[in-house]
PDB file of C-alpha atoms in Angstrom:
ATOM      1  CA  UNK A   1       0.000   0.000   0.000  1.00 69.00           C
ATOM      2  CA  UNK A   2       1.090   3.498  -0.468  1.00 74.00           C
ATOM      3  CA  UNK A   3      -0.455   7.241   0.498  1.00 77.00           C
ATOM      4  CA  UNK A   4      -1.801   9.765  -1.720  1.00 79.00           C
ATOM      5  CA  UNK A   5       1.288  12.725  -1.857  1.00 75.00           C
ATOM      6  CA  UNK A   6      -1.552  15.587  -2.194  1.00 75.00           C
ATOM      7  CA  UNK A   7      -4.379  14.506   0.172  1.00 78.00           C
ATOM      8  CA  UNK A   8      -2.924  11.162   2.185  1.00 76.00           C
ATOM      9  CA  UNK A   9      -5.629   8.842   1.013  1.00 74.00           C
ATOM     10  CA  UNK A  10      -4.337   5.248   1.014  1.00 75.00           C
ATOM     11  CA  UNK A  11      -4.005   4.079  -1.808  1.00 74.00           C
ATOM     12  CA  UNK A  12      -3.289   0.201  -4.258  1.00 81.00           C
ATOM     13  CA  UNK A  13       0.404  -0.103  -4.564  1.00 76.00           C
ATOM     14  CA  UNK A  14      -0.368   0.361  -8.300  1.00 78.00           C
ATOM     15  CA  UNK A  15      -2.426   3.241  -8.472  1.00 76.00           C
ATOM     16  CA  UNK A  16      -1.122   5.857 -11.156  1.00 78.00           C
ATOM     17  CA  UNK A  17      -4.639   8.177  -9.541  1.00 76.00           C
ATOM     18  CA  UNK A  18      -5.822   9.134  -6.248  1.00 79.00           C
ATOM     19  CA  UNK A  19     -10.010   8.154  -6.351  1.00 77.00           C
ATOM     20  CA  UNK A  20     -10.291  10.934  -3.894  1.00 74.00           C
ATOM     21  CA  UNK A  21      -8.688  14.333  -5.234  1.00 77.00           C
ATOM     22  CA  UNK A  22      -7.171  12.723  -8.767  1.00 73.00           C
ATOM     23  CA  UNK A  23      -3.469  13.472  -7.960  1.00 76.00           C
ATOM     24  CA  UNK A  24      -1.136  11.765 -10.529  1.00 77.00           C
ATOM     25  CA  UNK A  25       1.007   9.574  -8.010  1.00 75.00           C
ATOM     26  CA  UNK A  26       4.885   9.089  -8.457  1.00 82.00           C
ATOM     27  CA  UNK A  27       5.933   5.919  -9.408  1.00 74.00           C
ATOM     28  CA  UNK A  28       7.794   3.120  -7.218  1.00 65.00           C
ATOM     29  CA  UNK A  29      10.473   1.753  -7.943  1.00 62.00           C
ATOM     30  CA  UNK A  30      10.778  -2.067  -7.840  1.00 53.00           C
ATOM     31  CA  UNK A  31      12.192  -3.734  -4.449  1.00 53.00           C
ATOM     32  CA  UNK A  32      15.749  -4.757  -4.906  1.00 53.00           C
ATOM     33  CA  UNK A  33      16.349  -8.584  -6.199  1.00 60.00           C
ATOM     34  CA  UNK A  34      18.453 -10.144  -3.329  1.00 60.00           C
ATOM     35  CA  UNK A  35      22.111 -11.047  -4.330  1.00 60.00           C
ATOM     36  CA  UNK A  36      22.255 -14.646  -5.246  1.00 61.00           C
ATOM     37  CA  UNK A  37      24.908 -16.350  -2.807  1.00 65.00           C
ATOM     38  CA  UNK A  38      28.319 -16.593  -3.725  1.00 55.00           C
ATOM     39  CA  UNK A  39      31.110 -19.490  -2.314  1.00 60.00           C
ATOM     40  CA  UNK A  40      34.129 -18.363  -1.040  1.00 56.00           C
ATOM     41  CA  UNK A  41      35.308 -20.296  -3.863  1.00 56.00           C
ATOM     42  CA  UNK A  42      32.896 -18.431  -6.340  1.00 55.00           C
ATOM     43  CA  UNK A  43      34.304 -15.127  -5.017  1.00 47.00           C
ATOM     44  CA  UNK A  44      36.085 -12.684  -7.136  1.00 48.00           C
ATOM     45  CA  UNK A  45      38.706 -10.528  -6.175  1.00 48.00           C
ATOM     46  CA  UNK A  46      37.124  -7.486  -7.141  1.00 45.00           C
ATOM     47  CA  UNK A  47      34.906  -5.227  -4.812  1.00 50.00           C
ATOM     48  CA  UNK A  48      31.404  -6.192  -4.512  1.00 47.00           C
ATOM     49  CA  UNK A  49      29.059  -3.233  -5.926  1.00 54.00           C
ATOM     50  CA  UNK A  50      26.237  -1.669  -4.100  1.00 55.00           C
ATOM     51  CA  UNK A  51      22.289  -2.710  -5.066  1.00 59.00           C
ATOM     52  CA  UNK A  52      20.442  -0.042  -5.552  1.00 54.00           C
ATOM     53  CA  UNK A  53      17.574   0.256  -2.286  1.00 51.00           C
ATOM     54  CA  UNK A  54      13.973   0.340  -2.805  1.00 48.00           C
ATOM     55  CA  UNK A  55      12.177   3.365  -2.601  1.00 48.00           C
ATOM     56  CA  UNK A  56      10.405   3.731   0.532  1.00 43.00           C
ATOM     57  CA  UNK A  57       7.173   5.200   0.688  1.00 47.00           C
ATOM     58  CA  UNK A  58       5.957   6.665   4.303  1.00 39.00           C
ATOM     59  CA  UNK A  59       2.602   7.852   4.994  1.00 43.00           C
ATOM     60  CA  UNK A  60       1.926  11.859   5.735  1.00 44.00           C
ATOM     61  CA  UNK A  61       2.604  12.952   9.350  1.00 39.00           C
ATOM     62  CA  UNK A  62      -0.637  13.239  11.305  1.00 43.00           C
ATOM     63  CA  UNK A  63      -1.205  16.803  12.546  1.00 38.00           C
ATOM     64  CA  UNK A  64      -0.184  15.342  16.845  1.00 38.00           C
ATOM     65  CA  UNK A  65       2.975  16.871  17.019  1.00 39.00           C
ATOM     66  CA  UNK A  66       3.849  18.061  13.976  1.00 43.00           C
ATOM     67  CA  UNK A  67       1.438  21.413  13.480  1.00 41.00           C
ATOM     68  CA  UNK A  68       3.314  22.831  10.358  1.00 40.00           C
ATOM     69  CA  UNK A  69       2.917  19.713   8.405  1.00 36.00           C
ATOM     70  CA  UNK A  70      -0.964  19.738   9.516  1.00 43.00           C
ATOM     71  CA  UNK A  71      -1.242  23.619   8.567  1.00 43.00           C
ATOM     72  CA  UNK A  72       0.648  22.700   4.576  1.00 43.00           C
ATOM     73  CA  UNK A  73      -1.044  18.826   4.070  1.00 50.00           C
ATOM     74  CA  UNK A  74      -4.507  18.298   3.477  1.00 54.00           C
ATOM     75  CA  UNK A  75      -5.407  16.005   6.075  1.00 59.00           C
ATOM     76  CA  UNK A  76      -8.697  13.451   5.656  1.00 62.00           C
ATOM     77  CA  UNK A  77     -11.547  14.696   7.900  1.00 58.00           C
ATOM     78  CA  UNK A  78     -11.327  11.961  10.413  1.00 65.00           C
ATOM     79  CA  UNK A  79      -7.783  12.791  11.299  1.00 85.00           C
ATOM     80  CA  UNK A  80      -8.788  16.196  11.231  1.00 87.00           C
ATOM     81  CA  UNK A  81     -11.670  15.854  13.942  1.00 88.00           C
ATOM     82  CA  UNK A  82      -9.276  13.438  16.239  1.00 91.00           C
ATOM     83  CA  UNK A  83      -6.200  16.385  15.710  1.00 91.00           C
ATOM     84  CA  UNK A  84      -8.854  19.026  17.488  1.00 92.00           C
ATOM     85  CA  UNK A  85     -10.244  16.475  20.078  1.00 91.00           C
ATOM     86  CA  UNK A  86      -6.112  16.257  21.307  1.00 93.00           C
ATOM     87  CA  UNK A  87      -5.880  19.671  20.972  1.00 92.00           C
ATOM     88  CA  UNK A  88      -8.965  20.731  23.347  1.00 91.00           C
ATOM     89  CA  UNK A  89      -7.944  18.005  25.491  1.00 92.00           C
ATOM     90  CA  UNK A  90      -4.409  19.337  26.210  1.00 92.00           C
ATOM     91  CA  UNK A  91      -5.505  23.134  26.004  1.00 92.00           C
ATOM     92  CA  UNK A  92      -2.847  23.991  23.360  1.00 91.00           C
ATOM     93  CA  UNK A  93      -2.089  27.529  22.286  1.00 88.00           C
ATOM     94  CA  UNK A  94       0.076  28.326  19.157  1.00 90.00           C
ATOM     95  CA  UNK A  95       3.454  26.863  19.281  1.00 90.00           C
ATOM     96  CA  UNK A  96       2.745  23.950  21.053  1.00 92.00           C
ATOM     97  CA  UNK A  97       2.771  20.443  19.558  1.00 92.00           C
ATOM     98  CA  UNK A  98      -0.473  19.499  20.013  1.00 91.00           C
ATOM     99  CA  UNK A  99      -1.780  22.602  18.182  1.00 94.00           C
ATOM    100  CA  UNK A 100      -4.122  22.470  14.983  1.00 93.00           C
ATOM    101  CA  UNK A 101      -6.492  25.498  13.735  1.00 92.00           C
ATOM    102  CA  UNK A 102     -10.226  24.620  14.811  1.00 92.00           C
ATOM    103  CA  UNK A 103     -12.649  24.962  12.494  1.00 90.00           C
ATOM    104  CA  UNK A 104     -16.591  23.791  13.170  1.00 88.00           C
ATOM    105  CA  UNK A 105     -16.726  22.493   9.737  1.00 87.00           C
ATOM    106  CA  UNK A 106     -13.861  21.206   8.978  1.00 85.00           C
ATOM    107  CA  UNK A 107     -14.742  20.232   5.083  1.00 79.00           C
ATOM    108  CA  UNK A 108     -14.837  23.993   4.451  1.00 70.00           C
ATOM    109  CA  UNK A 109     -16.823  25.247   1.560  1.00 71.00           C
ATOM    110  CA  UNK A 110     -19.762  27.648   0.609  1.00 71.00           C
ATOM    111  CA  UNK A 111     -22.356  25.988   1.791  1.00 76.00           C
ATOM    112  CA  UNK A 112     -20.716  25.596   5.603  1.00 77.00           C
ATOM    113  CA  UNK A 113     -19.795  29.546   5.429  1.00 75.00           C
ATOM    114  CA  UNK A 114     -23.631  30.177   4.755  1.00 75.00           C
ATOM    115  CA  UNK A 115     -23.984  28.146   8.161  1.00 79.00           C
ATOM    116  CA  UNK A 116     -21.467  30.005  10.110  1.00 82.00           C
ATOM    117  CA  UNK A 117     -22.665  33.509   8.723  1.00 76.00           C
ATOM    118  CA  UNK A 118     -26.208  33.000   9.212  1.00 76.00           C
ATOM    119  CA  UNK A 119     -27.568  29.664  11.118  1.00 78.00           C
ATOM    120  CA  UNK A 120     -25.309  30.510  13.599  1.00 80.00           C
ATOM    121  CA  UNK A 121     -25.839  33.788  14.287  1.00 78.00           C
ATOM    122  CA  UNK A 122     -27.052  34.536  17.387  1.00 81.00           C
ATOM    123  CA  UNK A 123     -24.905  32.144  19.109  1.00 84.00           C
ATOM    124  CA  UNK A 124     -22.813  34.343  20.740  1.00 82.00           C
ATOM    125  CA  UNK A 125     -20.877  31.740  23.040  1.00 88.00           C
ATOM    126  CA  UNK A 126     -19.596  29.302  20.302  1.00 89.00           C
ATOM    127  CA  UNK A 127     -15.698  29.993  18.128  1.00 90.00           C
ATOM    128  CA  UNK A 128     -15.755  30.724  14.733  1.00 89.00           C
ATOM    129  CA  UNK A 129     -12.248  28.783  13.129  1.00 90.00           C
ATOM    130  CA  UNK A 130      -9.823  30.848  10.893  1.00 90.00           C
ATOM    131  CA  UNK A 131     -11.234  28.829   7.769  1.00 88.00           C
ATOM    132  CA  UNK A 132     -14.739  29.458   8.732  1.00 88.00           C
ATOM    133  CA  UNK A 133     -14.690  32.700   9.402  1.00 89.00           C
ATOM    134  CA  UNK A 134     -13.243  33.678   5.758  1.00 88.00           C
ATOM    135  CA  UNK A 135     -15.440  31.766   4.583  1.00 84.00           C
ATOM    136  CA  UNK A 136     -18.815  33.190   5.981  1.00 83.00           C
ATOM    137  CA  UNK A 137     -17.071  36.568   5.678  1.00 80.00           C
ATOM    138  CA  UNK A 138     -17.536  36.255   2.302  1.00 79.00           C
ATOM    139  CA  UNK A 139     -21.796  36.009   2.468  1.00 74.00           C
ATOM    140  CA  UNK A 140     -21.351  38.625   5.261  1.00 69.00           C
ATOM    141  CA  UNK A 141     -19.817  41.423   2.619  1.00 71.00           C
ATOM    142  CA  UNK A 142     -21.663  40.565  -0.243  1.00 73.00           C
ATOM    143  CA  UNK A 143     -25.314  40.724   2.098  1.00 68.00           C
ATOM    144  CA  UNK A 144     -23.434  44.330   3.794  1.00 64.00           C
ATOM    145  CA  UNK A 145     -22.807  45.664  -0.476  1.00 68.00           C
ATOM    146  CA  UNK A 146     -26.433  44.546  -0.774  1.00 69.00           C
ATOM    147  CA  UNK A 147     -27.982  46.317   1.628  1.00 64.00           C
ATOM    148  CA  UNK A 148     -26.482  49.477   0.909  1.00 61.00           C
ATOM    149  CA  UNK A 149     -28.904  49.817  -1.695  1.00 66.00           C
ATOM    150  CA  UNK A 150     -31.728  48.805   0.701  1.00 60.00           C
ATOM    151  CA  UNK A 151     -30.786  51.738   2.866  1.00 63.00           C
ATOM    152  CA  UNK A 152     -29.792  52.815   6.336  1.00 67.00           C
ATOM    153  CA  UNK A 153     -31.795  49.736   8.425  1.00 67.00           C
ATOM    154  CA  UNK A 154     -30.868  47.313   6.063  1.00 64.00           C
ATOM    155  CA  UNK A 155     -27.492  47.971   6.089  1.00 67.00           C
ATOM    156  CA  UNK A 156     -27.338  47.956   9.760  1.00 69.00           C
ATOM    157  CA  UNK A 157     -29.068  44.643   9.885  1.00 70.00           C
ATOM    158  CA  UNK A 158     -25.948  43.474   7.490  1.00 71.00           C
ATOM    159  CA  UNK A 159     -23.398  45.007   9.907  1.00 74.00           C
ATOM    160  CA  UNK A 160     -24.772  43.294  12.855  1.00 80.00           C
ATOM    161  CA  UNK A 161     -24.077  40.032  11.094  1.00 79.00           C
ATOM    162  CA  UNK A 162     -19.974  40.486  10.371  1.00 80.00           C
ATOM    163  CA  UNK A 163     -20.214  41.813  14.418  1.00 83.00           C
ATOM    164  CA  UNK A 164     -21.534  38.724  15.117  1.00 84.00           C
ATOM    165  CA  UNK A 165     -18.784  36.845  13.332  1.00 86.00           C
ATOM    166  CA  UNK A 166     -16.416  38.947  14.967  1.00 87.00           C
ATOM    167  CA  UNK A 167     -17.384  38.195  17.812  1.00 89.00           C
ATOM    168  CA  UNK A 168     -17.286  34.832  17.838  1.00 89.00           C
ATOM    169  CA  UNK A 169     -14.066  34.842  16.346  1.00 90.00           C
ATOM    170  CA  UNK A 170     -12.671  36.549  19.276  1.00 91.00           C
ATOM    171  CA  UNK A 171     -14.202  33.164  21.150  1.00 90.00           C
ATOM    172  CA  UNK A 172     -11.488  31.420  19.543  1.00 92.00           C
ATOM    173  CA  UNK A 173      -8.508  33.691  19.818  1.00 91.00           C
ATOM    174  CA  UNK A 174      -9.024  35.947  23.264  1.00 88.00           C
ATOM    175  CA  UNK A 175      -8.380  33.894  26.365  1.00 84.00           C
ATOM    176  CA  UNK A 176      -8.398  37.907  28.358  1.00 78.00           C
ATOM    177  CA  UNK A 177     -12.256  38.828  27.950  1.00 80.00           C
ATOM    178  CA  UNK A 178     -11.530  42.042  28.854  1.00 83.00           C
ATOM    179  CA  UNK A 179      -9.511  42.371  25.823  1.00 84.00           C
ATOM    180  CA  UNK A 180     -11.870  41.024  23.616  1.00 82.00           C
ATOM    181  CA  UNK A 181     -14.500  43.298  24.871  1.00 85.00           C
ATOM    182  CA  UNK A 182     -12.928  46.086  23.976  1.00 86.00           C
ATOM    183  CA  UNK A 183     -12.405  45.236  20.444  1.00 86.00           C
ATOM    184  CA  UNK A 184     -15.397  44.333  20.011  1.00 80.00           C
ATOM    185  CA  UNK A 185     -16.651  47.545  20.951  1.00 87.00           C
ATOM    186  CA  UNK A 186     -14.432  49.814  19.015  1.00 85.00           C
ATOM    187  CA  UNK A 187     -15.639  46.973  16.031  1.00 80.00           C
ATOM    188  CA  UNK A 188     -19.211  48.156  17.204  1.00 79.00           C
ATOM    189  CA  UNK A 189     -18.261  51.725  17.143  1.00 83.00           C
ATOM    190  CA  UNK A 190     -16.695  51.618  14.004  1.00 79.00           C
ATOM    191  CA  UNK A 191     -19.038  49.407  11.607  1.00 72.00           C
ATOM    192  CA  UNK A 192     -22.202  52.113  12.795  1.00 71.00           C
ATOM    193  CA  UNK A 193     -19.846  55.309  12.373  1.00 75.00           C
ATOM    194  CA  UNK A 194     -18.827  54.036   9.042  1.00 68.00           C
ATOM    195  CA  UNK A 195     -22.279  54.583   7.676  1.00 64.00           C
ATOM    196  CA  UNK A 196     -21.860  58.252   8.303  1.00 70.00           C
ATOM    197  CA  UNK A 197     -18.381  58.929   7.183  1.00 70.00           C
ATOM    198  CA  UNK A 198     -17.018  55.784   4.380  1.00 67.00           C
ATOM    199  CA  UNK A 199     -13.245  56.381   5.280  1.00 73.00           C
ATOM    200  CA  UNK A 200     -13.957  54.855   8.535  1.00 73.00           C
ATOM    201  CA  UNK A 201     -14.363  51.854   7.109  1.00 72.00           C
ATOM    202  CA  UNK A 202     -10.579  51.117   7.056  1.00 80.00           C
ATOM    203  CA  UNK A 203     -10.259  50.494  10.676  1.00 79.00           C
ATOM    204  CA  UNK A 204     -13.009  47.978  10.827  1.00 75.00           C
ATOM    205  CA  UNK A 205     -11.417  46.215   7.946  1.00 80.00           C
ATOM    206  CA  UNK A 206      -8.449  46.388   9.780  1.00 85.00           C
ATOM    207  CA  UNK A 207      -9.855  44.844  13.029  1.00 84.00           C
ATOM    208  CA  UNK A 208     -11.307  42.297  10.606  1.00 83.00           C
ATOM    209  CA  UNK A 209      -7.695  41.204   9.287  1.00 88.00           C
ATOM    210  CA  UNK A 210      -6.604  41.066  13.096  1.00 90.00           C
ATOM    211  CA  UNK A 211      -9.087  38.516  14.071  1.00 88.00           C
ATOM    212  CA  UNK A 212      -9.173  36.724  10.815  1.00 88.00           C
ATOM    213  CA  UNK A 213      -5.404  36.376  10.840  1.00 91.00           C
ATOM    214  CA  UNK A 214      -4.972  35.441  14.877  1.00 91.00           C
ATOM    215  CA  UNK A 215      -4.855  31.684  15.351  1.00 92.00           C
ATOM    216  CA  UNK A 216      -6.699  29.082  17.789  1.00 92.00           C
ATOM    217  CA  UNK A 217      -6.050  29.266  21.292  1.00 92.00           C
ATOM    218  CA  UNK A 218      -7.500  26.067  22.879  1.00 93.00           C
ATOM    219  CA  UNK A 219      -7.137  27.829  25.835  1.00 92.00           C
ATOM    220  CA  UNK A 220     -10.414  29.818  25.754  1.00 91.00           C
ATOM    221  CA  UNK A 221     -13.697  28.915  26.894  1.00 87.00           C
ATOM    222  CA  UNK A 222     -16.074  29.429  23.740  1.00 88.00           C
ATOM    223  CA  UNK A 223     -17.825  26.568  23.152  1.00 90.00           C
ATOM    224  CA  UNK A 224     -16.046  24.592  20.118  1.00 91.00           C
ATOM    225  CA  UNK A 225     -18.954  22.438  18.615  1.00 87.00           C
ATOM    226  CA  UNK A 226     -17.845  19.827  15.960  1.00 88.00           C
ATOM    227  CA  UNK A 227     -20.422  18.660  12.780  1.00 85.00           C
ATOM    228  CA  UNK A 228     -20.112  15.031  12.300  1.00 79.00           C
ATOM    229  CA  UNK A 229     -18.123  13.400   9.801  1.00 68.00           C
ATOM    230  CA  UNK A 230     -20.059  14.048   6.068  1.00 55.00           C
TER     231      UNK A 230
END
């Protein structure tokens, strides 16, 4: 047997194809033939020459303490979901070994972002994962450029969603509450005073790219909910 090189899938030692993301696989190399045995009186003076090895092929490294192959190799879902139950379990922060990026919905897409953004909202105690949050940022602009043809209450109503993402974002990065009350209300402050004067609109884009970009800590208390496996 031998491991997909883009996705880790196992895979028949013969595969050219990965079924699951269609990856051209490398080839193997045949295992070396064993030297056939040779009398002492068979022996020639001359030095023996190396065989050529085998070409080994090792499956991916799992995401438990290795975090920066985890963060660069796609990793199948199962794996995924067992890397964030070790996490939680062991409280991890960034830098440790135990550390992988949560994410609620760990197959990320589209349709999970609309979930975040919206079937989540007014769950104000759960995380939002770096993945997630991108990806429900995404509805959350497009319903915020929408509105501002709607007018003043509609717009507001699409501001109140990417606070509510912020929010929970800051679940899943702020261990100090304190802290992460007070961004949140300068975020407040600055998605309302934005509809008054555009330019302001910077610094809550700004805030934005802080969250977005800050990773997991484990060691907050935001509820961390996990969907099933699809």
């Amino acid at each position: 047997m031998k491991y997909c090189i883009k996705c880790g899938a196992q895979l028949p030692a013969t595969a050219e194809f990965c079924p699951a993301c269609g990856t051209k696989q490398p080839a193997v190399s045949a295992p070396a033939q064993p030297a056939p045995t040779v009398t002492p009186a068979q022996a020639a003076p001359a030095q023996a020459q190396p065989q050529p090895s085998a070409a080994v092929t090792t499956p991916p490294l799992t995401a438990q303490g290795n975090a920066g192959a985890q963060a660069g190799t796609a990793q199948p879902a199962g794996d995924i979901r067992a890397a964030m139950a070790r996490a939680a379990a062991a409280k991890a922060k960034p830098g440790d070994p135990e550390w992988v990026p949560y994410n609620q919905y760990p197959e990320h897409g589209l349709i999970n972002g609309w979930r975040v953004a919206f079937v989540d909202l007014v769950q104000p105690n759960q995380c939002i994962g770096r993945a997630n949050y991108w990806y429900a940022y995404i509805y959350a602009f497009v319903l915020v450029a929408i509105c501002e043809f709607g007018g003043p209450i509609a717009l507001a109503i699409g501001n109140l969603v990417s606070i509510s993402l912020d929010w929970r974002r800051l679940n899943d990065i702020m261990p100090n509450s304190t802290l992460a009350w007070c961004i949140i209300i300068v975020d407040i402050f600055l998605t309302f005073t934005s509809l008054l004067n555009p330019f302001i609109i910077f610094g809550d884009v700004a805030i934005s790219l802080f969250i977005g970009l800050s990773k997991t800590n484990w060691q907050t208390t935001g509820e961390r909910p996990v969907s099933p496996a699809a």
